[in-house]
PDB file of C-alpha atoms in Angstrom:
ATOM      1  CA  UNK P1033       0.000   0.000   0.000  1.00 45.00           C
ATOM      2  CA  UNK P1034       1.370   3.295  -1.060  1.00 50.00           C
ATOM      3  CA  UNK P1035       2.119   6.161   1.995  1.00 59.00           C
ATOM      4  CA  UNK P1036      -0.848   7.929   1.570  1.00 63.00           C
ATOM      5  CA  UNK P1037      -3.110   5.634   1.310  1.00 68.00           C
ATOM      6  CA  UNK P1038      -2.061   4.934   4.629  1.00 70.00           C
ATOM      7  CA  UNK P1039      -2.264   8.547   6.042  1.00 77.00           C
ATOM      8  CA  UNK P1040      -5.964   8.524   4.100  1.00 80.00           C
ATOM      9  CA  UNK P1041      -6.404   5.822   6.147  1.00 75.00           C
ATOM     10  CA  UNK P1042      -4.853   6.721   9.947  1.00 77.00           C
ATOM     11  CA  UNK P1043      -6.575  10.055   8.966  1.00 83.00           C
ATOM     12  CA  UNK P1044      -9.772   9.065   8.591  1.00 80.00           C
ATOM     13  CA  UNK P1045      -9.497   6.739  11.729  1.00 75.00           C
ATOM     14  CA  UNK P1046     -10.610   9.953  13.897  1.00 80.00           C
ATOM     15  CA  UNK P1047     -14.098  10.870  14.355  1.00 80.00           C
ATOM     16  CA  UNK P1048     -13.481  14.631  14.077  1.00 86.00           C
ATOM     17  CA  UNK P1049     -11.680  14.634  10.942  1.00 89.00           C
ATOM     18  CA  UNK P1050     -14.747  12.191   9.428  1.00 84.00           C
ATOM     19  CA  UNK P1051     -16.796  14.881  10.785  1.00 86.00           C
ATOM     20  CA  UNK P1052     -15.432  17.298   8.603  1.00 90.00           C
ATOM     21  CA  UNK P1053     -15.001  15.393   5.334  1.00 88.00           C
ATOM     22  CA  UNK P1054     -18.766  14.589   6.001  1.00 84.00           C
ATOM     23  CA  UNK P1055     -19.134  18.762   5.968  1.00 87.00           C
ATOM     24  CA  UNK P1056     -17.295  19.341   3.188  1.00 89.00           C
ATOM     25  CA  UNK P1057     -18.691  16.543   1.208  1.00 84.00           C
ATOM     26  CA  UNK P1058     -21.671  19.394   1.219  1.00 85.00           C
ATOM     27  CA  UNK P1059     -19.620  22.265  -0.196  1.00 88.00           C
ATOM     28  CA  UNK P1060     -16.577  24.177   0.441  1.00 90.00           C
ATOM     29  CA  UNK P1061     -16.316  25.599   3.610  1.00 91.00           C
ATOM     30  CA  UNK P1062     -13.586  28.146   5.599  1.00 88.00           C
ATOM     31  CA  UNK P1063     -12.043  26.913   9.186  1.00 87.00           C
ATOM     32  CA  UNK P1064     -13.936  28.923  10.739  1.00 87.00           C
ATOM     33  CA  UNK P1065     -17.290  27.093   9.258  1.00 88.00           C
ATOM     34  CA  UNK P1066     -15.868  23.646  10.058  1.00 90.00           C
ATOM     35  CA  UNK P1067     -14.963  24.821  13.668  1.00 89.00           C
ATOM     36  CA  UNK P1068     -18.241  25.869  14.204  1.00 88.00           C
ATOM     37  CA  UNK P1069     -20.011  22.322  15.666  1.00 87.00           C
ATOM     38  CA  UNK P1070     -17.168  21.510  17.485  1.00 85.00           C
ATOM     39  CA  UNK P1071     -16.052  22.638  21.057  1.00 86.00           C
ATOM     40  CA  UNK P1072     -12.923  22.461  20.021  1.00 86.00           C
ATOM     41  CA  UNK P1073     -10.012  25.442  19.260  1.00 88.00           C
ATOM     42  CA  UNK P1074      -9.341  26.721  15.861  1.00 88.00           C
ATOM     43  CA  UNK P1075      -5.825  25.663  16.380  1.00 89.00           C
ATOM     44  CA  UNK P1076      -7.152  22.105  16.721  1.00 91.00           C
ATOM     45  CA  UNK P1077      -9.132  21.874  13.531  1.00 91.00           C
ATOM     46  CA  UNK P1078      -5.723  23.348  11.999  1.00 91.00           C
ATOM     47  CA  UNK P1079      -4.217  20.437  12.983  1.00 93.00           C
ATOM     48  CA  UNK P1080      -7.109  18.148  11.815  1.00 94.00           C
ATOM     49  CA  UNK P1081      -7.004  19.876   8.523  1.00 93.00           C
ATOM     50  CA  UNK P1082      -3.517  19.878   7.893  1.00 93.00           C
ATOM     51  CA  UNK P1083      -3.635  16.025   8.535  1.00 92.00           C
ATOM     52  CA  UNK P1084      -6.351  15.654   6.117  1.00 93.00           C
ATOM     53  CA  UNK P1085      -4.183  17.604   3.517  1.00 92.00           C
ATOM     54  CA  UNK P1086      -1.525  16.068   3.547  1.00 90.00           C
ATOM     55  CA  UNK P1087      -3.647  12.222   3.358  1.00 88.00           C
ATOM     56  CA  UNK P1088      -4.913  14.177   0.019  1.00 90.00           C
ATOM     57  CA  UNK P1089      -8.502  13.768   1.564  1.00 91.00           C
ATOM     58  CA  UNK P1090      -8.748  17.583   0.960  1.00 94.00           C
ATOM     59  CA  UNK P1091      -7.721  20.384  -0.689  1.00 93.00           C
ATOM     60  CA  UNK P1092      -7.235  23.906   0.706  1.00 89.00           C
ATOM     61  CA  UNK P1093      -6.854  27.143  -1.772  1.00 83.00           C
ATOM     62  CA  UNK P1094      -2.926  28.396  -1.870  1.00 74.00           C
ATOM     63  CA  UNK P1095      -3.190  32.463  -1.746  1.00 65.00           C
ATOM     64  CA  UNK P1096      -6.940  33.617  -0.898  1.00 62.00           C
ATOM     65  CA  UNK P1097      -6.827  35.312   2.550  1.00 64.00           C
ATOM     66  CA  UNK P1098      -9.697  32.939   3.720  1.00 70.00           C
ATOM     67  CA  UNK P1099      -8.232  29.878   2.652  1.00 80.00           C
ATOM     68  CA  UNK P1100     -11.404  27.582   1.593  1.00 89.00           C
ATOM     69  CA  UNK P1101     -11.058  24.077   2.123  1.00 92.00           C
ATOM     70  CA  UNK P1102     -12.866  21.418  -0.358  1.00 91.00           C
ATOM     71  CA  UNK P1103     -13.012  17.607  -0.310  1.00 90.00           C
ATOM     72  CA  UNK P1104     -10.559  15.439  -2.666  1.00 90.00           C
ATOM     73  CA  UNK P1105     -13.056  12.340  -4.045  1.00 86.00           C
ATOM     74  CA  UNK P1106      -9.887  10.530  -5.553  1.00 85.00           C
ATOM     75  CA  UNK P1107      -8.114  10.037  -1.723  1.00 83.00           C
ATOM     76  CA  UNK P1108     -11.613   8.883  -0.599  1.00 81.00           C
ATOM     77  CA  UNK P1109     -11.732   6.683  -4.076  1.00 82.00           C
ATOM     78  CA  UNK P1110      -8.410   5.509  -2.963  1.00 78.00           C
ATOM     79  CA  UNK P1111      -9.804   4.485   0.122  1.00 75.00           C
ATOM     80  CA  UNK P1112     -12.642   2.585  -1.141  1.00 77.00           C
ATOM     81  CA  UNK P1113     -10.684   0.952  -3.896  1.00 80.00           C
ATOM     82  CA  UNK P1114      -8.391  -0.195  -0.789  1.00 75.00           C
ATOM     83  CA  UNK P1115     -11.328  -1.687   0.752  1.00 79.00           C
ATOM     84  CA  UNK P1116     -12.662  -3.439  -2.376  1.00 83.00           C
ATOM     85  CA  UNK P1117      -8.854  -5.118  -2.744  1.00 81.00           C
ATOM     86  CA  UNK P1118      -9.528  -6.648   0.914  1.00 85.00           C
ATOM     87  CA  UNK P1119     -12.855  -7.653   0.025  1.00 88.00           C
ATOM     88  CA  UNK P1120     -11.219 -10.059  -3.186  1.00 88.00           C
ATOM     89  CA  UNK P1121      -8.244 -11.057  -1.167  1.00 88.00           C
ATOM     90  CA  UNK P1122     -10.543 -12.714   1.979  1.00 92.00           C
ATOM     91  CA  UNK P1123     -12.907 -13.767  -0.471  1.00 93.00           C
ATOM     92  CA  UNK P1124     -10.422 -16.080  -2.059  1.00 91.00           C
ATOM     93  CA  UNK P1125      -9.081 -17.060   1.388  1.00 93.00           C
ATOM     94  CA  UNK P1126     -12.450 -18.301   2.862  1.00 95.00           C
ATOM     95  CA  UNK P1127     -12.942 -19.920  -0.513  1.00 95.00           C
ATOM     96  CA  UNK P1128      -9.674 -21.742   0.376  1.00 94.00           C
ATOM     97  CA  UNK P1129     -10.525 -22.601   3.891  1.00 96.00           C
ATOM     98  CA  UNK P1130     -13.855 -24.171   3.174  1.00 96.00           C
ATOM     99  CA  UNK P1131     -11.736 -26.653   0.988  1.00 95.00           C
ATOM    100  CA  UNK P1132      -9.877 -27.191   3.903  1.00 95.00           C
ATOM    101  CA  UNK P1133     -12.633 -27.471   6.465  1.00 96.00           C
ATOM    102  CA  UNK P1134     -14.258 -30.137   3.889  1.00 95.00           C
ATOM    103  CA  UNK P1135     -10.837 -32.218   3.670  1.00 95.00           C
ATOM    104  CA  UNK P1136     -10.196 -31.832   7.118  1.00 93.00           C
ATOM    105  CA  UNK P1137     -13.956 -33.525   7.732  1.00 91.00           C
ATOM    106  CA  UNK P1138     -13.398 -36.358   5.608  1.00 91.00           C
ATOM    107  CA  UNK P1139      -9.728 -37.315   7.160  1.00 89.00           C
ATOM    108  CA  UNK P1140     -12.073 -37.203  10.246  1.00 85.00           C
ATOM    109  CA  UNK P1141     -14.533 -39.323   9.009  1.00 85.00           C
ATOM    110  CA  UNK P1142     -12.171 -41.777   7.023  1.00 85.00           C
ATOM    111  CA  UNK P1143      -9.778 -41.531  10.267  1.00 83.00           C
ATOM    112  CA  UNK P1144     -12.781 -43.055  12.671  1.00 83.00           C
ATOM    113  CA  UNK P1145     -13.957 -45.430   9.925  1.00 80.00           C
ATOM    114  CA  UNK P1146     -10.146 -46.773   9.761  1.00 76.00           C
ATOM    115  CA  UNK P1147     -10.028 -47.162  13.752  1.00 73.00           C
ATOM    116  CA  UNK P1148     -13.713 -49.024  13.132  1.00 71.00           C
ATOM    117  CA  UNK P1149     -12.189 -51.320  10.957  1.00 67.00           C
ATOM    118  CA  UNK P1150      -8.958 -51.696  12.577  1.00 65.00           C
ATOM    119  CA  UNK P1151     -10.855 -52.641  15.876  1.00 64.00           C
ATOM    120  CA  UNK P1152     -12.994 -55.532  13.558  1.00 66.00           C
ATOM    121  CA  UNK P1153      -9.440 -56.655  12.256  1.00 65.00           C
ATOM    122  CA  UNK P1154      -8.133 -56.672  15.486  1.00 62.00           C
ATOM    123  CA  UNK P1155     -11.470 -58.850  16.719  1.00 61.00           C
ATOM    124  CA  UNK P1156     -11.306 -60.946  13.453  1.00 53.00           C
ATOM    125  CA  UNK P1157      -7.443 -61.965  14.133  1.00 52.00           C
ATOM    126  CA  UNK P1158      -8.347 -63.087  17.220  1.00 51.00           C
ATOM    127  CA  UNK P1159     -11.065 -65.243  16.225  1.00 51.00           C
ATOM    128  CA  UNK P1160      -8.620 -66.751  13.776  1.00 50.00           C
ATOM    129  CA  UNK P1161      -6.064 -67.226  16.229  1.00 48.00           C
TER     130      UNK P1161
ATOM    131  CA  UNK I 242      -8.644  12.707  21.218  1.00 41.00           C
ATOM    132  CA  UNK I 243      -7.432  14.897  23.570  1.00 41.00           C
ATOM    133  CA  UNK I 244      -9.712  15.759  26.107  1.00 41.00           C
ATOM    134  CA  UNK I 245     -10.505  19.303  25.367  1.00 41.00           C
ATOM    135  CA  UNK I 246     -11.731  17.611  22.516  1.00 40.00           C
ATOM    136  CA  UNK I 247     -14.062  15.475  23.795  1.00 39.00           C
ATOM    137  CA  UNK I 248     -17.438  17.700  22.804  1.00 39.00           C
ATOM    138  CA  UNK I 249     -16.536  16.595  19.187  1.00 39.00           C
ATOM    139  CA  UNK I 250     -18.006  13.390  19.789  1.00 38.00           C
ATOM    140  CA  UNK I 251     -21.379  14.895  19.054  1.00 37.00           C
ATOM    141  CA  UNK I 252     -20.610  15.991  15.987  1.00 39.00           C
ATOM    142  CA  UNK I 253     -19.043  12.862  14.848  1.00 39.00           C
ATOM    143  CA  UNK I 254     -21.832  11.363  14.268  1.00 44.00           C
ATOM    144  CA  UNK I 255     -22.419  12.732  10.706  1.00 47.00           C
ATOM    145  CA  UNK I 256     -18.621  11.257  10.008  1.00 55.00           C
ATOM    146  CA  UNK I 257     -20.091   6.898  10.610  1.00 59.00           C
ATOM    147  CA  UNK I 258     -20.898   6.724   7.142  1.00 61.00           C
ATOM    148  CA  UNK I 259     -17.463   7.283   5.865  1.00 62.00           C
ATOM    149  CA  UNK I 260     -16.517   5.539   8.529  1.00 63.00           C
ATOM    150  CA  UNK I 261     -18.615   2.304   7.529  1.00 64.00           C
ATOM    151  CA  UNK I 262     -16.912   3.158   3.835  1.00 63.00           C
ATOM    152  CA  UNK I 263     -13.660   1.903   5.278  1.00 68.00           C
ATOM    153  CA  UNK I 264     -14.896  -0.869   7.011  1.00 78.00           C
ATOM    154  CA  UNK I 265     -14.824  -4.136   5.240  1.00 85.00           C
ATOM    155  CA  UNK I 266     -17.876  -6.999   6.349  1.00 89.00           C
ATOM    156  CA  UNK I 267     -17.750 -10.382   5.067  1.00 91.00           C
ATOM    157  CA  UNK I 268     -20.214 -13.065   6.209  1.00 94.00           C
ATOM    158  CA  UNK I 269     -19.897 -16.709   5.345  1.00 94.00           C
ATOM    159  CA  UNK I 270     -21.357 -20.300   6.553  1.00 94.00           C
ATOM    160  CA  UNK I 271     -19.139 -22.944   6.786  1.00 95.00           C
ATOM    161  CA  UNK I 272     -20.212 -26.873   6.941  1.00 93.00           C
ATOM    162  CA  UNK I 273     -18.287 -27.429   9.665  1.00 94.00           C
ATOM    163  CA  UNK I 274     -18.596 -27.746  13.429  1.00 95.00           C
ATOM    164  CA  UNK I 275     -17.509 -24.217  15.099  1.00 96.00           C
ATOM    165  CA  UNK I 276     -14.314 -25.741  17.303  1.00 96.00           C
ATOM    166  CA  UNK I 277     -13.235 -26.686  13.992  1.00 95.00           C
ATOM    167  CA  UNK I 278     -13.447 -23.621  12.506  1.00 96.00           C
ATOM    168  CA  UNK I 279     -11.876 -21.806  15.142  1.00 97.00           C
ATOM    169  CA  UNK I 280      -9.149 -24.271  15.294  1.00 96.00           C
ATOM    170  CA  UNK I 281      -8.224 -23.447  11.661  1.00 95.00           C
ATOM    171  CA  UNK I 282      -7.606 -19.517  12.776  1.00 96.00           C
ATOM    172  CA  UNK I 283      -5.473 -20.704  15.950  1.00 96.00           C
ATOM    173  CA  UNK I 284      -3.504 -23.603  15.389  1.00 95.00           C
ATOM    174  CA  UNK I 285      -0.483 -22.489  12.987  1.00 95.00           C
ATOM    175  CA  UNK I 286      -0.255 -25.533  11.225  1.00 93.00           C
ATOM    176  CA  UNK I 287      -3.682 -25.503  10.451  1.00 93.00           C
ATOM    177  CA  UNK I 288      -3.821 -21.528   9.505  1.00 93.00           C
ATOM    178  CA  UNK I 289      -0.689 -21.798   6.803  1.00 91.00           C
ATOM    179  CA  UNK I 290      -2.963 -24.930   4.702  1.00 90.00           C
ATOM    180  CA  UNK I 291      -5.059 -22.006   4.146  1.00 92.00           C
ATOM    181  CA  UNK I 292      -3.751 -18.888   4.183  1.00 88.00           C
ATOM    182  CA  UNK I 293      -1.777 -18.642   1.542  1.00 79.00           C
ATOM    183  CA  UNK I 294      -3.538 -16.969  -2.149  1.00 75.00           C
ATOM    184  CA  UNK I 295      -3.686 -19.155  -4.976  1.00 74.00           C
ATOM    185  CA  UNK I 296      -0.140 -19.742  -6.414  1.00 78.00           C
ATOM    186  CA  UNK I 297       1.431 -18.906  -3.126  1.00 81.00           C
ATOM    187  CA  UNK I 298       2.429 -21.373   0.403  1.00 84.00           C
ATOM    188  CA  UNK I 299       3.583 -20.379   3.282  1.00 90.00           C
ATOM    189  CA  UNK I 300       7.568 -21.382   3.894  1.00 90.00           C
ATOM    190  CA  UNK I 301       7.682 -19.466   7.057  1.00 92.00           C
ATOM    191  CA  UNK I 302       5.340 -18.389  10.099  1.00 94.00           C
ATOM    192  CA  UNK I 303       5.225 -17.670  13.876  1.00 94.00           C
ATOM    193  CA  UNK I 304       2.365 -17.486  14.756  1.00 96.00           C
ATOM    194  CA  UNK I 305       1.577 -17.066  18.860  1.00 96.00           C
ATOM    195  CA  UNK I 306      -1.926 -17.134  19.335  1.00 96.00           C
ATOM    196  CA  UNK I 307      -3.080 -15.980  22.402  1.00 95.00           C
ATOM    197  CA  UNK I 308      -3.557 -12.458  23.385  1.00 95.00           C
ATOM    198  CA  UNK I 309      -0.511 -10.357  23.231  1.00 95.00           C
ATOM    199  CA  UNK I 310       1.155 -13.150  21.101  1.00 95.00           C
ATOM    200  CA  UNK I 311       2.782 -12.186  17.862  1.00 96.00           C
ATOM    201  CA  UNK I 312       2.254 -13.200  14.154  1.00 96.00           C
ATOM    202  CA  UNK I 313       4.169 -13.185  11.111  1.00 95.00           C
ATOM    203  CA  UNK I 314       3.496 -15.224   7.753  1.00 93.00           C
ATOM    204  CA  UNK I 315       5.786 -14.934   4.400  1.00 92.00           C
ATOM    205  CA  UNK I 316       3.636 -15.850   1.669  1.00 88.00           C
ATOM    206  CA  UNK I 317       5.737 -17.289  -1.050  1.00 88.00           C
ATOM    207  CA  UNK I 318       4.193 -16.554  -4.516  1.00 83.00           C
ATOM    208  CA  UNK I 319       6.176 -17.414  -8.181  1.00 83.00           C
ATOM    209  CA  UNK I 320       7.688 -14.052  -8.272  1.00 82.00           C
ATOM    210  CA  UNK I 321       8.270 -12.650  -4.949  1.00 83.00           C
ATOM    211  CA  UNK I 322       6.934 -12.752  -0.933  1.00 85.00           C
ATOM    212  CA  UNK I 323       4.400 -11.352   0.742  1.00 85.00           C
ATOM    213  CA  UNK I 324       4.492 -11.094   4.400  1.00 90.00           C
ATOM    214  CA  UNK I 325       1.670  -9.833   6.659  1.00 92.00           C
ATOM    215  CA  UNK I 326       2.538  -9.586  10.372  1.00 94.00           C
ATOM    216  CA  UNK I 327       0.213  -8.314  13.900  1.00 95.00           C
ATOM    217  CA  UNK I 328      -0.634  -8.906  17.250  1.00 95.00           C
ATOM    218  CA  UNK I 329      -3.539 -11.413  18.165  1.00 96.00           C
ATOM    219  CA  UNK I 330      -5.432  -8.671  20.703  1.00 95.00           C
ATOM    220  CA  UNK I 331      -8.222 -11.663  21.446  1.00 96.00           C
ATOM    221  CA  UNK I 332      -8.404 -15.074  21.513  1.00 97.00           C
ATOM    222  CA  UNK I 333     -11.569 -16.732  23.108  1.00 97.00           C
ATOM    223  CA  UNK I 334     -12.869 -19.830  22.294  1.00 97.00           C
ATOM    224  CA  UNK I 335     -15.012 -21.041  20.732  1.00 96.00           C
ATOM    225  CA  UNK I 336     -16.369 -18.041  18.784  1.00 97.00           C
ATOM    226  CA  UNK I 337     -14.043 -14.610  18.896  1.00 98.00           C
ATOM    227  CA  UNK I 338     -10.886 -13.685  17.293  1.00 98.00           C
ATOM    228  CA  UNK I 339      -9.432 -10.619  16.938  1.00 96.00           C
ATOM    229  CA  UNK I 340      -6.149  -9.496  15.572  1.00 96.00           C
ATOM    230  CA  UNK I 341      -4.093  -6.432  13.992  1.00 93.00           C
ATOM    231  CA  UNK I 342      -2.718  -6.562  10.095  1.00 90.00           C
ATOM    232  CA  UNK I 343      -0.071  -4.962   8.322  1.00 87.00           C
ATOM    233  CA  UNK I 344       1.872  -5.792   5.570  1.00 84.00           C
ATOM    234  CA  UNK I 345       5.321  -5.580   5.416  1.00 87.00           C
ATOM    235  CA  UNK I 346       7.627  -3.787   2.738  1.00 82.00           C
ATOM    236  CA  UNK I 347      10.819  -3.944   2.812  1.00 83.00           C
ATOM    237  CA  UNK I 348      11.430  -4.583   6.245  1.00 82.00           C
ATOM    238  CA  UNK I 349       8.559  -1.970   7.100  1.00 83.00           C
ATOM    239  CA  UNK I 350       4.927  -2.761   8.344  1.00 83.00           C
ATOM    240  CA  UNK I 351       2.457  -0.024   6.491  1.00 77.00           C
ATOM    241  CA  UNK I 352      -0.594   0.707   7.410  1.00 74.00           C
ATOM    242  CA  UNK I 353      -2.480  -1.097  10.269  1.00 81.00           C
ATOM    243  CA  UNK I 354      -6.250  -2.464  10.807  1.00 85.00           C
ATOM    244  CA  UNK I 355      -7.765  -4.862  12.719  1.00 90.00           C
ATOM    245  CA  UNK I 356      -9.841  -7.973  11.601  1.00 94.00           C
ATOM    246  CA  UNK I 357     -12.029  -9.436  13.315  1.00 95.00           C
ATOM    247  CA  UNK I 358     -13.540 -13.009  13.126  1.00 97.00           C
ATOM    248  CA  UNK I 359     -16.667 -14.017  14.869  1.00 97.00           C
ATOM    249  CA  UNK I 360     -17.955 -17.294  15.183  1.00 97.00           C
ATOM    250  CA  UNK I 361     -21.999 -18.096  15.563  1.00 98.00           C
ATOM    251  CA  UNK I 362     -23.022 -21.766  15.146  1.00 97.00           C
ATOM    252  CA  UNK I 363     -26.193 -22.742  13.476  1.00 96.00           C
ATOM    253  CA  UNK I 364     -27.477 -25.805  13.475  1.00 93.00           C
ATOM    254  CA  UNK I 365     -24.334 -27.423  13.336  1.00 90.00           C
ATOM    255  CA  UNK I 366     -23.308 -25.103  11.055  1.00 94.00           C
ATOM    256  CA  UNK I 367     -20.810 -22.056  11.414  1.00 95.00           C
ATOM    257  CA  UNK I 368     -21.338 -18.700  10.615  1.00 96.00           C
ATOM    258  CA  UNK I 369     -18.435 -16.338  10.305  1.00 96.00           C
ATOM    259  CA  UNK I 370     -18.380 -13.050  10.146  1.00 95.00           C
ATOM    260  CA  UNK I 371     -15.034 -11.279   8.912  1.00 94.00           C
ATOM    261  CA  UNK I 372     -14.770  -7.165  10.137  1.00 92.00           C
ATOM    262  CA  UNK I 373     -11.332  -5.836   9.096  1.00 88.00           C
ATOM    263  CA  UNK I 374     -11.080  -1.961   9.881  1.00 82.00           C
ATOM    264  CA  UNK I 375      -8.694   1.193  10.205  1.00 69.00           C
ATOM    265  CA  UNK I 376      -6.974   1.072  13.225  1.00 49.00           C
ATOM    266  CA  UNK I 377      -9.171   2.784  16.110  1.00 43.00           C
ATOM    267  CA  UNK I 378      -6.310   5.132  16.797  1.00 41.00           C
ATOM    268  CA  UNK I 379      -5.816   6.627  19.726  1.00 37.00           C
ATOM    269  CA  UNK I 380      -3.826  10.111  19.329  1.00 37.00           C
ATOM    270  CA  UNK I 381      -0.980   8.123  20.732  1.00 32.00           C
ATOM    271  CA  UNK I 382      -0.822   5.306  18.364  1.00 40.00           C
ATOM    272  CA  UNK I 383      -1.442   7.576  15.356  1.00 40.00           C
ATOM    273  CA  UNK I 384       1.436   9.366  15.855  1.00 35.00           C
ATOM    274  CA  UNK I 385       3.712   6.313  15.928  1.00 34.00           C
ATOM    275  CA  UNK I 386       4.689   5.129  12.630  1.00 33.00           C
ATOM    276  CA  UNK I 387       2.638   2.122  12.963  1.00 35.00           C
ATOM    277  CA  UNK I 388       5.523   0.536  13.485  1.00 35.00           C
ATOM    278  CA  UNK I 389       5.828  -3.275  15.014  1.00 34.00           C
ATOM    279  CA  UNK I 390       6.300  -1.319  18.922  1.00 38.00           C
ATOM    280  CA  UNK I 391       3.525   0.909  18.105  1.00 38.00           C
ATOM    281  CA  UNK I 392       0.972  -3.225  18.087  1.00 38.00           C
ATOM    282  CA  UNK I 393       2.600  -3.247  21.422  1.00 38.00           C
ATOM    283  CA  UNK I 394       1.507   0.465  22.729  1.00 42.00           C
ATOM    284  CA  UNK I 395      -1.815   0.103  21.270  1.00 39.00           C
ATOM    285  CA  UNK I 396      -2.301  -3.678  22.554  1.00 37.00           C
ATOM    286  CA  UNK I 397      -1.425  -1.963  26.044  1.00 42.00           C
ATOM    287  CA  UNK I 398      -4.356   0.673  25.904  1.00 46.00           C
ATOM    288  CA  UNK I 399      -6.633  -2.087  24.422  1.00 40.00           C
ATOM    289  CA  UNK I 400      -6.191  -4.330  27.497  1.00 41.00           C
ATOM    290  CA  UNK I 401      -5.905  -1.122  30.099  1.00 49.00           C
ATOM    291  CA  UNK I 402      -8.942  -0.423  28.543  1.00 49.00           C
ATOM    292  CA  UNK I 403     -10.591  -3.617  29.067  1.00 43.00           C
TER     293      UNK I 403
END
């Protein structure tokens, strides 16, 4: 997995930062806007946005003074396509232990069948002997 | 979250959708009894049959697993290995496994989540159900590289926080 996929992916592991994608997946917004619903400092959300920046989950203009911040849908795409990859890869690897849940039943079954018949051997030798 | 922070939580609501995007759910019924199935995610010698993908076995594992005990697996394919490592944060029989994932690249673990495997048994059946997620970071483990000590840190606020 590439590096940024894996900041998308510790960056979107906090509930404040999915808070604001979720706000900005309604329009562009300023820090002070996506500070708003949170008790929390503008210094904070900085923080929370400059995290999200740099995971390329959003996108923040360079030179206006009020410096708007908007929502990235390829790192989220990224993120999803991630998930999709896991979804194939334990797919194919609960494909591959039902085969071996099914072989492991019949060694069971042949296993106690073989002890049956050993036993009947076992009784039938002695009635020979 | 630190905890002037805290009155966020509110708000977060409006963020579990995106948070259910990252979350991966598989369900599947196995025709098997349930010890058996949990068995085959315990005992290592039963997990490598498996685990390898198609075109690939598994020349080397260690595999500890019981809570707090270690895994690693090198999955050998035609053209190169793959190796996936974590920490096994629960192991209770006979229905609930629970374990971190990250693979490795050259020499370094990337990004970590947490899978989940929970057992249900119906009429002598097994239902599994598969939940692999981000990491439920704590500000403290996000800021560690994810690296193999930062399992250990994390495993420590899981079971403190048991």
């Amino acid at each position: 997995m590439t590096d940024h996929l894996s900041a998308a992916f510790a960056a979107l592991a906090d509930p404040t930062r999915r808070a604001i994608l979720a706000r900005l997946a309604l329009g562009e917004a300023s820090v002070g806007e996506l500070a708003e619903p949170f008790d929390i400092s503008l210094p904070a959300i900085s923080r929370h946005l400059k995290v999200l920046e740099k995971a390329r989950l959003i996108a923040r203009e360079r030179d206006a003074q009020w410096r708007r911040c908007r929502i990235e849908p390829e790192g989220l795409k990224a993120a999803a396509d991630w998930v999709e990859q896991y979804r194939k890869f334990w797919e194919e690897r609960l494909d591959a232990l039902a085969d071996f849940l099914d072989a492991k039943k019949q060694a069971t079954i042949q296993e106690s069948k073989g002890s049956r018949d050993d036993k009947q051997r076992n009784r039938g030798s002695r009635r020979r002997d | 979250m630190t905890s002037s922070e805290t009155g966020a939580a509110a708000a977060a609501t409006d963020g579990d959708a995106l948070s259910e995007e990252t979350t991966l759910r598989l369900v599947r019924t196995f025709d098997a009894p349930i010890a058996m199935v949990f068995d085959a995610w315990t005992v290592p010698e039963q997990i490598v049959q498996w685990w390898g993908p198609e075109g690939c076995h598994v020349p080397e594992y260690r595999i500890d697993a019981q809570a707090g005990g270690a895994w690693r697996t090198v999955m050998r394919g035609p053209d190169s290995d793959h190796i996936v490592s974590g920490v096994f944060h629960e192991v209770s029989p006979p229905d609930r496994v629970v374990f971190s994932w990250a693979w490795e690249t050259d020499g370094e673990r990337g990004h970590e989540t947490v899978v989940s495997i929970d057992l249900r048994e119906v009429g002598g059946r097994t239902e599994l159900t598969l939940t692999q997620r981000e990491f439920e970071t704590k500000d403290s483990c996000e800021q560690h590289s994810f690296g193999w000590n930062s399992s250990f840190d994390c495993l420590d606020a899981y079971l403190a926080k048991e």
